GROMACS .gro file of N, CA and C in nm:
model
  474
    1UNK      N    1   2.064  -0.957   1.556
    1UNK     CA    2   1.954  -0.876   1.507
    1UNK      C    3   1.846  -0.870   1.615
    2UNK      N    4   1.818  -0.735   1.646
    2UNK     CA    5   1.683  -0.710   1.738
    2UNK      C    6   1.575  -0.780   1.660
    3UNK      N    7   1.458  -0.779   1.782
    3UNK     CA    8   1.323  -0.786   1.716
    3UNK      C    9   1.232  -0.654   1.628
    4UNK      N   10   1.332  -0.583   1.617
    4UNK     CA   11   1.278  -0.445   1.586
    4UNK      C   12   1.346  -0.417   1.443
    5UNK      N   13   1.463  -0.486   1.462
    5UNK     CA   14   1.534  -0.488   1.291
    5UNK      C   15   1.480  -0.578   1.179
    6UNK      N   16   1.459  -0.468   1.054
    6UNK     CA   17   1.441  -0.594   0.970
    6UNK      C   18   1.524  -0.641   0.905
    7UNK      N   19   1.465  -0.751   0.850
    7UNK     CA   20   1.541  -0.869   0.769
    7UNK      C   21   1.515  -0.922   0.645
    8UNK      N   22   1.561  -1.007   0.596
    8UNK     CA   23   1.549  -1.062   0.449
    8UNK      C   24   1.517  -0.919   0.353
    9UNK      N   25   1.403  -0.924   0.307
    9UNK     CA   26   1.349  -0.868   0.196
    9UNK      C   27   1.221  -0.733   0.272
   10UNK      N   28   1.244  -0.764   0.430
   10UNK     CA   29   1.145  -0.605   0.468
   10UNK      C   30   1.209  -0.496   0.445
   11UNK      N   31   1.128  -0.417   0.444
   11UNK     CA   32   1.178  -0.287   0.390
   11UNK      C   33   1.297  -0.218   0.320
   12UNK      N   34   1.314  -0.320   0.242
   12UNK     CA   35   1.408  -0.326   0.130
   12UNK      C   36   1.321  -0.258  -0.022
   13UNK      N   37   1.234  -0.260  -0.103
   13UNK     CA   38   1.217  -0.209  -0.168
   13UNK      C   39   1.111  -0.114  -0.140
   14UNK      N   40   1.114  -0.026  -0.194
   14UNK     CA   41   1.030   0.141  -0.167
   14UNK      C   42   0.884   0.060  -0.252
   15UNK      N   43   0.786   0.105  -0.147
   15UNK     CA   44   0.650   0.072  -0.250
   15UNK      C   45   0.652   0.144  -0.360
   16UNK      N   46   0.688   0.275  -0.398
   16UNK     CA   47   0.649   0.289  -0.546
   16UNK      C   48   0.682   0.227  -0.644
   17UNK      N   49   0.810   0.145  -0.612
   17UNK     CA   50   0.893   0.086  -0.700
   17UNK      C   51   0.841  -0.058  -0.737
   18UNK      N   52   0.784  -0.123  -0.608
   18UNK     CA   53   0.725  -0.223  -0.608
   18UNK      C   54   0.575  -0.210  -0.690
   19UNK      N   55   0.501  -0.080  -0.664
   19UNK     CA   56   0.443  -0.049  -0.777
   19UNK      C   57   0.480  -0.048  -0.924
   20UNK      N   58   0.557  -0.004  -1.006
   20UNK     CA   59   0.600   0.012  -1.090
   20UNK      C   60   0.648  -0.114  -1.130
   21UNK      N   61   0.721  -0.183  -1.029
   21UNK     CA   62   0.746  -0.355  -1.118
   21UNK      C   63   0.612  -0.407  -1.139
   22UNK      N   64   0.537  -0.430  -1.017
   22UNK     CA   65   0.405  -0.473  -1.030
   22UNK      C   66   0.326  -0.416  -1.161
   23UNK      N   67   0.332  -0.286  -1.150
   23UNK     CA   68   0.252  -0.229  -1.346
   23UNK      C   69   0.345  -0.282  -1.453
   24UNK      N   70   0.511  -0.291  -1.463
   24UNK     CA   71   0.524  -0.350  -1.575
   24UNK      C   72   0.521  -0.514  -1.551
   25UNK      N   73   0.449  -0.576  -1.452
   25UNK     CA   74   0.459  -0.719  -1.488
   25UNK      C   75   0.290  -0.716  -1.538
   26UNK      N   76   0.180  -0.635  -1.491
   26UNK     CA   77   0.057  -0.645  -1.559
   26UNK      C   78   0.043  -0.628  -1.704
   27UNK      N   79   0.142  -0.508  -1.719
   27UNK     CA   80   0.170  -0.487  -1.858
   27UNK      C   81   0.248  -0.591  -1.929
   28UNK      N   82   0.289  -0.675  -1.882
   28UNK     CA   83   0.393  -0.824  -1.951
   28UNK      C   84   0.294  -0.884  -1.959
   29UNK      N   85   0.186  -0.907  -1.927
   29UNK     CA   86   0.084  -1.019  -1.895
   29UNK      C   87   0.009  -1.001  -2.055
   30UNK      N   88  -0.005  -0.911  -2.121
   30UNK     CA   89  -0.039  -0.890  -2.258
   30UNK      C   90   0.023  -0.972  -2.355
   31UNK      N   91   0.137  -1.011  -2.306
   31UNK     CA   92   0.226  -1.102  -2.450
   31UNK      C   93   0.160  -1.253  -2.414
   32UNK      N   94   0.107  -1.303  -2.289
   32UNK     CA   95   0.071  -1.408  -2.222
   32UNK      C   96  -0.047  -1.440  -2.288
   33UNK      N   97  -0.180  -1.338  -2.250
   33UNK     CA   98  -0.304  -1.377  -2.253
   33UNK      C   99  -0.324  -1.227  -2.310
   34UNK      N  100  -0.460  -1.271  -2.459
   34UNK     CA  101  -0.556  -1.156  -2.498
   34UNK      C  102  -0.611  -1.073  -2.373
   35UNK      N  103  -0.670  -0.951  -2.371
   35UNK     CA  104  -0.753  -0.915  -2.328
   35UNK      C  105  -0.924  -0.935  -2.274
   36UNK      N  106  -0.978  -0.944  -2.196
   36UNK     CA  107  -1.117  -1.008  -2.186
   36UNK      C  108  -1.211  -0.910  -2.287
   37UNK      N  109  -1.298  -0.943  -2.345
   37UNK     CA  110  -1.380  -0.877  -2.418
   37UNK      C  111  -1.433  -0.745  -2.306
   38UNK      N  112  -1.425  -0.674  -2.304
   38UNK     CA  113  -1.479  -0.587  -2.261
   38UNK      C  114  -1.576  -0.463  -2.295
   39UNK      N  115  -1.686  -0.419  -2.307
   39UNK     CA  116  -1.686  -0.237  -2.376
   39UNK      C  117  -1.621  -0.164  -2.341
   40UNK      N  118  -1.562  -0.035  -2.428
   40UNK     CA  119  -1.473   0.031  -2.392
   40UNK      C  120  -1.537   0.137  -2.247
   41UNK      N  121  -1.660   0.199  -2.275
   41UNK     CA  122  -1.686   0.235  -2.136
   41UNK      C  123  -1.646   0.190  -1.996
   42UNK      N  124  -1.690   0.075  -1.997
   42UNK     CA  125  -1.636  -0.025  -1.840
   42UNK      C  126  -1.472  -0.032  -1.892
   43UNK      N  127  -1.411  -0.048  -1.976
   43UNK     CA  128  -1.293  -0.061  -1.981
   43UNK      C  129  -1.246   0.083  -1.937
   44UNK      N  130  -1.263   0.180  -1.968
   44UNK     CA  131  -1.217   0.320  -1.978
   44UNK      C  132  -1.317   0.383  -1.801
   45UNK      N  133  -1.450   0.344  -1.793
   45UNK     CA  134  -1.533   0.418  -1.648
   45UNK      C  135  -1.467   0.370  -1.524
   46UNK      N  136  -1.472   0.189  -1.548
   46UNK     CA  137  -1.378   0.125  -1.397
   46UNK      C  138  -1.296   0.202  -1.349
   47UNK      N  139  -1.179   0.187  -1.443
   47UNK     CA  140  -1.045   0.232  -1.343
   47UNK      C  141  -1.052   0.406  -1.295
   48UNK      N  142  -1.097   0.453  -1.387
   48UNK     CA  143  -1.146   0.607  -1.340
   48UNK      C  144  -1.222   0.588  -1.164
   49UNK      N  145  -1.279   0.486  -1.151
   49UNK     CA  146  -1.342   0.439  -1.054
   49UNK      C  147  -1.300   0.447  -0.968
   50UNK      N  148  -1.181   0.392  -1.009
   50UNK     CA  149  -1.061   0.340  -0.908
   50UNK      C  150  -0.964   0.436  -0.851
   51UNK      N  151  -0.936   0.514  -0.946
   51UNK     CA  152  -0.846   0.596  -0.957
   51UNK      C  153  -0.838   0.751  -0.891
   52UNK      N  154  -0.987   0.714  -0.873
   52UNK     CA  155  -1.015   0.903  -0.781
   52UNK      C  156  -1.048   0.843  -0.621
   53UNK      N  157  -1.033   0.737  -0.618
   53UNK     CA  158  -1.039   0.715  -0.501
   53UNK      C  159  -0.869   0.714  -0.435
   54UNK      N  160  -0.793   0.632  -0.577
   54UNK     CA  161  -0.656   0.609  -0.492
   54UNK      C  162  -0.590   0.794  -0.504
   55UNK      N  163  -0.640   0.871  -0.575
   55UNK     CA  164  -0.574   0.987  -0.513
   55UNK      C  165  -0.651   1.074  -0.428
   56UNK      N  166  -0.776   1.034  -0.424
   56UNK     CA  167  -0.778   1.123  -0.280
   56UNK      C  168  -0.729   1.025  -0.142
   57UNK      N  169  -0.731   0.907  -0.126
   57UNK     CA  170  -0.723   0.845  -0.021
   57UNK      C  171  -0.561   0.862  -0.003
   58UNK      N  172  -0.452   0.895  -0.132
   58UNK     CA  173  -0.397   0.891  -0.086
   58UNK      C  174  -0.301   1.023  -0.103
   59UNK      N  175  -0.342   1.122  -0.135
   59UNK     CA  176  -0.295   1.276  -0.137
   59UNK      C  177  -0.316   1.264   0.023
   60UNK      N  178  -0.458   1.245   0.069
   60UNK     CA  179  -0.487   1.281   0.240
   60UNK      C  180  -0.427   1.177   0.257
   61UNK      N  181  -0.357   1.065   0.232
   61UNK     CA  182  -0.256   1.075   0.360
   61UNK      C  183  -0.159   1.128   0.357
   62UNK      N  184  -0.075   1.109   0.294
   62UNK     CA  185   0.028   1.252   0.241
   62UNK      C  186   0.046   1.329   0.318
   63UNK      N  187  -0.061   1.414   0.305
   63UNK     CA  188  -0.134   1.572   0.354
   63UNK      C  189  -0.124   1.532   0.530
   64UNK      N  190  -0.161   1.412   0.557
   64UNK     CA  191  -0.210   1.386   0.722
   64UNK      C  192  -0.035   1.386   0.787
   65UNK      N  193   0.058   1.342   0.700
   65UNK     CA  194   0.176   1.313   0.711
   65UNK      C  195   0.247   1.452   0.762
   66UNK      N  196   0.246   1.533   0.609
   66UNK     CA  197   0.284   1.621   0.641
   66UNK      C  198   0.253   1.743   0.745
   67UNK      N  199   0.153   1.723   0.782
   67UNK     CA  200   0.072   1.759   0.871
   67UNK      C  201   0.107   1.774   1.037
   68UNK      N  202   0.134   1.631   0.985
   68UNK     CA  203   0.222   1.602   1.126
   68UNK      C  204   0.363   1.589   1.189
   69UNK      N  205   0.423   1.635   1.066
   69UNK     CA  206   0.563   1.657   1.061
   69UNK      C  207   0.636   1.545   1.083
   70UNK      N  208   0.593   1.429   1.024
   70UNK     CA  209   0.625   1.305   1.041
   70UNK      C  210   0.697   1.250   0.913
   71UNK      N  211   0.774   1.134   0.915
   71UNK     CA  212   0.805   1.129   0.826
   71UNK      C  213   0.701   1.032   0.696
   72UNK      N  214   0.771   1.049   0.538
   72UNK     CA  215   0.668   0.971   0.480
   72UNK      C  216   0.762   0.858   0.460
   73UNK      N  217   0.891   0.830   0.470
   73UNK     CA  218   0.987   0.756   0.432
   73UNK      C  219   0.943   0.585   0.425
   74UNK      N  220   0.895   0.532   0.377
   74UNK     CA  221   0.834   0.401   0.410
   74UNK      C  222   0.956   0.298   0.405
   75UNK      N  223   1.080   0.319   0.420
   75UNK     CA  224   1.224   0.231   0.416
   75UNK      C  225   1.290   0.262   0.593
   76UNK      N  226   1.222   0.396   0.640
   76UNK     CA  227   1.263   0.417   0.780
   76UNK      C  228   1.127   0.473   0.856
   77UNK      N  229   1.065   0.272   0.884
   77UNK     CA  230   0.934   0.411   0.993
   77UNK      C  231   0.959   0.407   1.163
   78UNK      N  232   1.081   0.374   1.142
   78UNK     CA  233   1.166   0.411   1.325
   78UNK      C  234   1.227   0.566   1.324
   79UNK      N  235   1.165   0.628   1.196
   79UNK     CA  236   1.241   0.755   1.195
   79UNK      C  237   1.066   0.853   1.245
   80UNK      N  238   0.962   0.734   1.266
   80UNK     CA  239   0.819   0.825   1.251
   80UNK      C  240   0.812   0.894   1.380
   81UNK      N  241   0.761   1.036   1.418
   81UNK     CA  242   0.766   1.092   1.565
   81UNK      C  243   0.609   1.167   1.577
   82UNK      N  244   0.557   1.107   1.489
   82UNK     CA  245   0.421   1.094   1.569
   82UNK      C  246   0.319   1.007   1.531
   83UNK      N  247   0.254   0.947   1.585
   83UNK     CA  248   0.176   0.848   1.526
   83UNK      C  249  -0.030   0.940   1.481
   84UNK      N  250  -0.014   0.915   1.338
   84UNK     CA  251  -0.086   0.979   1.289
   84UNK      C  252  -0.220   0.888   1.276
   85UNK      N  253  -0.334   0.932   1.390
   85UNK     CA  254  -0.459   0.814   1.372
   85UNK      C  255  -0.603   0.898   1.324
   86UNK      N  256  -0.647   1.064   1.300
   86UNK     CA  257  -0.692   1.081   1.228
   86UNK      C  258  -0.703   1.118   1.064
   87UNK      N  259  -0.824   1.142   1.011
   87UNK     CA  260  -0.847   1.206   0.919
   87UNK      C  261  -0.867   1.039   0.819
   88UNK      N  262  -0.785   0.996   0.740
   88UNK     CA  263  -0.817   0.887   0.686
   88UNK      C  264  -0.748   0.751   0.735
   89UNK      N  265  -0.680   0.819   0.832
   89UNK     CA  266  -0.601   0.696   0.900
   89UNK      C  267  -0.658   0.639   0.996
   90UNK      N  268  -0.801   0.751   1.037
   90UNK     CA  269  -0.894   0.633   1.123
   90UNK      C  270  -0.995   0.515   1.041
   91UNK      N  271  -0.967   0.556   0.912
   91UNK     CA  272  -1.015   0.415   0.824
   91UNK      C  273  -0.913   0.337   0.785
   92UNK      N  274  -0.795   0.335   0.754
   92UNK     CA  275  -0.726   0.282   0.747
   92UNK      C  276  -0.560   0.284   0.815
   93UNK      N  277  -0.518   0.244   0.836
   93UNK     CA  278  -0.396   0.201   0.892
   93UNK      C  279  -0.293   0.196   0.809
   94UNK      N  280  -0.315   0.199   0.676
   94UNK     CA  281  -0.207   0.199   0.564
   94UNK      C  282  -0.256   0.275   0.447
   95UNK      N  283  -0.331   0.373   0.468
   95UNK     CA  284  -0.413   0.475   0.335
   95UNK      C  285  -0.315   0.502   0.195
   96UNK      N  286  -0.179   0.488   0.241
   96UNK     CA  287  -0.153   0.530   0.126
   96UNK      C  288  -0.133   0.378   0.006
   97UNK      N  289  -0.086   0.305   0.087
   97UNK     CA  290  -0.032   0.157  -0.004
   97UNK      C  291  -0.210   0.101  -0.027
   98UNK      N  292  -0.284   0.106   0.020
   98UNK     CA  293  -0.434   0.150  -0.003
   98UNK      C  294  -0.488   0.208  -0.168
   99UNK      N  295  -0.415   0.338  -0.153
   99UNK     CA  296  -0.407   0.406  -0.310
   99UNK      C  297  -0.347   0.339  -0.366
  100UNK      N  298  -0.233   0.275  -0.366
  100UNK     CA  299  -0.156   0.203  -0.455
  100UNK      C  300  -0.209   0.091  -0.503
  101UNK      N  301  -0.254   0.014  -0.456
  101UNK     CA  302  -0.331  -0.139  -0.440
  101UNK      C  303  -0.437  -0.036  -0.588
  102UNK      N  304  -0.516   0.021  -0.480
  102UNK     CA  305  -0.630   0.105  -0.591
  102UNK      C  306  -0.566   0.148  -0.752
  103UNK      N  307  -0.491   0.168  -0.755
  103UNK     CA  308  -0.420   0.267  -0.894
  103UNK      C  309  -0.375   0.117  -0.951
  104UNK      N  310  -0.339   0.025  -0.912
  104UNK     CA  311  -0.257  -0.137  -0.952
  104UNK      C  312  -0.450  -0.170  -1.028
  105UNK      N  313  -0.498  -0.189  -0.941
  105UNK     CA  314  -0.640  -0.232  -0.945
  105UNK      C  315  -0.643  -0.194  -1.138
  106UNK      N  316  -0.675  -0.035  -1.081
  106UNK     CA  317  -0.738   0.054  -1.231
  106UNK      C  318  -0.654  -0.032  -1.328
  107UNK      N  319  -0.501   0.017  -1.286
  107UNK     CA  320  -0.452  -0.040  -1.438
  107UNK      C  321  -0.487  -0.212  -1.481
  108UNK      N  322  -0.507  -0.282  -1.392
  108UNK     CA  323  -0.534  -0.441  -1.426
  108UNK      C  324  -0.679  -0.414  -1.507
  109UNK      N  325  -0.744  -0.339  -1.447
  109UNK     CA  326  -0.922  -0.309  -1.543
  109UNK      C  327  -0.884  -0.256  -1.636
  110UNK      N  328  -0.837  -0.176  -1.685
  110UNK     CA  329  -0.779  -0.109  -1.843
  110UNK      C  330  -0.716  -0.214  -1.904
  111UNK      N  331  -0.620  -0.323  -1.901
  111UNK     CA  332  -0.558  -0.370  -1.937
  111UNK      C  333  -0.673  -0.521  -1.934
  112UNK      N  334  -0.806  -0.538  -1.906
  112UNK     CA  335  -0.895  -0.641  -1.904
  112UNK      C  336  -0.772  -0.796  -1.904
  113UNK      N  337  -0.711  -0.772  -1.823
  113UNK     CA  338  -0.670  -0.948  -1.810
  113UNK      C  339  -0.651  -1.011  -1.692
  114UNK      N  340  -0.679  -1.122  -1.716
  114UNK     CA  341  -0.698  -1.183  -1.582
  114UNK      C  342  -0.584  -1.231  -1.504
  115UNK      N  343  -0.477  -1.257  -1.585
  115UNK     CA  344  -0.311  -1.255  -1.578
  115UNK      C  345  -0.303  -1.152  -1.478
  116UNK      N  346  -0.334  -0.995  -1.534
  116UNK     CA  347  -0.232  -0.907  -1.475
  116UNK      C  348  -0.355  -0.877  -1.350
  117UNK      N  349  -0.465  -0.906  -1.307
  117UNK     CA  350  -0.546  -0.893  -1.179
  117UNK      C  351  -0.468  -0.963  -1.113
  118UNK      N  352  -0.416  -1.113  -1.134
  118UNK     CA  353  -0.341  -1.217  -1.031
  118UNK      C  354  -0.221  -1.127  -0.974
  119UNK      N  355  -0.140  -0.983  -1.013
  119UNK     CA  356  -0.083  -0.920  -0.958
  119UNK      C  357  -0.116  -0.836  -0.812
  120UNK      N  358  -0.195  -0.816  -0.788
  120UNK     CA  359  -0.332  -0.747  -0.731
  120UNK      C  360  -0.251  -0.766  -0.622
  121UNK      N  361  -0.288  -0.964  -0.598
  121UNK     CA  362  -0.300  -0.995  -0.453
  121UNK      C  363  -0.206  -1.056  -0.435
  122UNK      N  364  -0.099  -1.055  -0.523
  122UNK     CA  365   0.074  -1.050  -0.491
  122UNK      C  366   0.139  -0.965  -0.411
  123UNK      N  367   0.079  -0.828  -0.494
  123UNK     CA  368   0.104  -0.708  -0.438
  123UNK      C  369   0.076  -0.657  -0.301
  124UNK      N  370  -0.044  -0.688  -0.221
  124UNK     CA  371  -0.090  -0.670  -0.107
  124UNK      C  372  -0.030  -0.778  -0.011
  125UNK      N  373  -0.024  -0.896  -0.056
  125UNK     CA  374   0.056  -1.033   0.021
  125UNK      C  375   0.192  -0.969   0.067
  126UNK      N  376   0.273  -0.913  -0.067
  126UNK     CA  377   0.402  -0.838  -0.029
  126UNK      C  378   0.404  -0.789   0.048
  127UNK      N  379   0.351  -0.640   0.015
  127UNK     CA  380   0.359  -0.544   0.111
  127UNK      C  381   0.283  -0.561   0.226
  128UNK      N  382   0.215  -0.621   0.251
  128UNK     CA  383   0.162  -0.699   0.401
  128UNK      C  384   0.283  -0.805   0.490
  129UNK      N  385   0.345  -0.836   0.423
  129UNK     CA  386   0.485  -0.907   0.506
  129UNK      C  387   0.585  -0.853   0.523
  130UNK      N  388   0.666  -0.791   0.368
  130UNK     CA  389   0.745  -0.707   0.383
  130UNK      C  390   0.769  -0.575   0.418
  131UNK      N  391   0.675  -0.495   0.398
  131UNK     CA  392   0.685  -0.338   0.429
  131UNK      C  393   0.581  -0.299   0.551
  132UNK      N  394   0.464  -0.369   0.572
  132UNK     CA  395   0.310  -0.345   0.672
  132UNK      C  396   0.410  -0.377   0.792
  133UNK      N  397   0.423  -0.505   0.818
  133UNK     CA  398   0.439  -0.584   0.939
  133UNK      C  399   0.584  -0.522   0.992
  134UNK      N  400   0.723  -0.521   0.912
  134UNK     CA  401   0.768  -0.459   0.991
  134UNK      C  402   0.751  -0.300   1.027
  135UNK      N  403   0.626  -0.261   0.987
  135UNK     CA  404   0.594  -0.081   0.988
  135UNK      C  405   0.562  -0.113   1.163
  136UNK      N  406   0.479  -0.244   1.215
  136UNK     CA  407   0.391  -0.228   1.272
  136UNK      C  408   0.500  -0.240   1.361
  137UNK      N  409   0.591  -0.359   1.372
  137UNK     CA  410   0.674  -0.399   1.478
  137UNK      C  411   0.783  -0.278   1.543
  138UNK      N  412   0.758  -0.168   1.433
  138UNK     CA  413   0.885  -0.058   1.410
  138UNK      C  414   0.782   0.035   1.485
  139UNK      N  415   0.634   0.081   1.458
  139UNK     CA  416   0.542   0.190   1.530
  139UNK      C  417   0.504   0.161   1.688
  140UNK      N  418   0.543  -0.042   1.679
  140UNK     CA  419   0.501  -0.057   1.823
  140UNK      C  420   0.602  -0.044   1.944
  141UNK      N  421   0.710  -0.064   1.878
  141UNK     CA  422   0.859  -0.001   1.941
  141UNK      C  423   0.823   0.151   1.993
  142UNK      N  424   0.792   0.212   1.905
  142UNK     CA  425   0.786   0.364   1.912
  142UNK      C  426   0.690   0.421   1.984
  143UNK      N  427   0.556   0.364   1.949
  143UNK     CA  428   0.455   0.432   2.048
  143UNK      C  429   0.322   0.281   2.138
  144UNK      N  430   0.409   0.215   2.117
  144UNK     CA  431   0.356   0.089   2.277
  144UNK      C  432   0.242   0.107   2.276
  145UNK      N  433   0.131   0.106   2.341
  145UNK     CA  434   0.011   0.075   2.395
  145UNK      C  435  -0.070   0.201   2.329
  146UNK      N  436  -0.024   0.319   2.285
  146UNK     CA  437  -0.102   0.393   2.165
  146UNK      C  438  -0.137   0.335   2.058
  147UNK      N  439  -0.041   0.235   1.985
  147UNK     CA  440  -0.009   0.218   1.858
  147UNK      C  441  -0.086   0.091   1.886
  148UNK      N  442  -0.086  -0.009   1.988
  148UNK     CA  443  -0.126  -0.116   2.001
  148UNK      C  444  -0.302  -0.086   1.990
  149UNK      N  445  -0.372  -0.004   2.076
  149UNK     CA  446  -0.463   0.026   2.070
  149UNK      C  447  -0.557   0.061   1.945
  150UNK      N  448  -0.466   0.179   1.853
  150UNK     CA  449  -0.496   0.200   1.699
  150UNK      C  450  -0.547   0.117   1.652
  151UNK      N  451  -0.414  -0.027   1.641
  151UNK     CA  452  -0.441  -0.125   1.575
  151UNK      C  453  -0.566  -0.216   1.573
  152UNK      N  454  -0.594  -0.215   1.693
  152UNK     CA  455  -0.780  -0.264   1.761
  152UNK      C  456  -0.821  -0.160   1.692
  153UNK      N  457  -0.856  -0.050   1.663
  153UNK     CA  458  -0.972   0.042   1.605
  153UNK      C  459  -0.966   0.021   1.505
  154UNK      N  460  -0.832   0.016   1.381
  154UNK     CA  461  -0.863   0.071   1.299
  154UNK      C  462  -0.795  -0.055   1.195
  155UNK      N  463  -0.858  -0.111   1.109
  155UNK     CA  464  -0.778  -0.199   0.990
  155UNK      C  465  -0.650  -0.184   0.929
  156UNK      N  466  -0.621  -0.282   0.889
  156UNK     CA  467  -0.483  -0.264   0.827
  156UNK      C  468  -0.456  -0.174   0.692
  157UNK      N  469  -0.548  -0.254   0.608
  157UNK     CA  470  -0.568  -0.172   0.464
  157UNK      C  471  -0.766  -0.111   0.453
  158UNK      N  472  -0.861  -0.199   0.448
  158UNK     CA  473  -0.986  -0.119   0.378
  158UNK      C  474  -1.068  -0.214   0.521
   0.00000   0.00000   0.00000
């Protein structure tokens, strides 16, 4: 195995999916622990909060993607042929798993438990080892001392 191939458990599951386990394990967390008292406003205003942020942050990247005729494939980013560093990708480095984190967020605030928040930073731990790191080792293959540079400007996630 190269240093460029991954292994074990990288880029083996698609973030949406890892989303979607992650929402039904917040949603399991209800048979565990009540809900925190909450008002329904902050229960119902938060994640709205949350939630217009994770689709614009992450429609534009999308949009920056397609844009660039690059791929969005997050299981092949040795397939990426251009490295995309404006528009929201000069704030972040991962805008879209960004939205995701954000939309995980909302639903843990709707769902007021403190169980399914402890998903949060499972979720970002993951995809920071498994899917981020080999993105980076796979973009620095591809574009060397561009990509290296990015990485000095611009954060990983926020």
């Amino acid at each position: 195995m190269t240093q460029n191939q991954p292994s074990g458990l990288e880029l083996k599951i698609p973030p949406v999916l890892l989303v979607i386990i992650s929402a039904l394990l917040m949603l399991a967390t209800r048979l565990i622990a009540p809900p925190f008292p909450i008002p329904a406003a902050l229960r119902i205003g938060l994640p709205i909060l949350c939630l217009i942020p994770a689709a614009i942050i992450g429609l534009g990247a999308v949009r920056s993607f397609v844009r660039a005729k690059t791929t969005v494939n997050p299981i092949r980013p040795d397939d990426a042929s251009t490295l995309v560093t404006s528009g929201i990708y000069a704030i972040s480095r991962n805008p879209m798993y960004t939205a995701l984190a954000f939309a995980l967020l909302a639903l843990a605030i709707w769902l007021a438990n403190g169980l399914a928040l402890l998903i949060l930073p499972a979720f970002i731990l993951y995809m920071t080892r498994f899917q981020i790191l080999p993105e980076e080792r796979a973009l620095t293959h591809l574009f060397g001392p561009e990509y290296k540079a990015y990485q000095q400007q611009t954060r990983r996630w926020l």
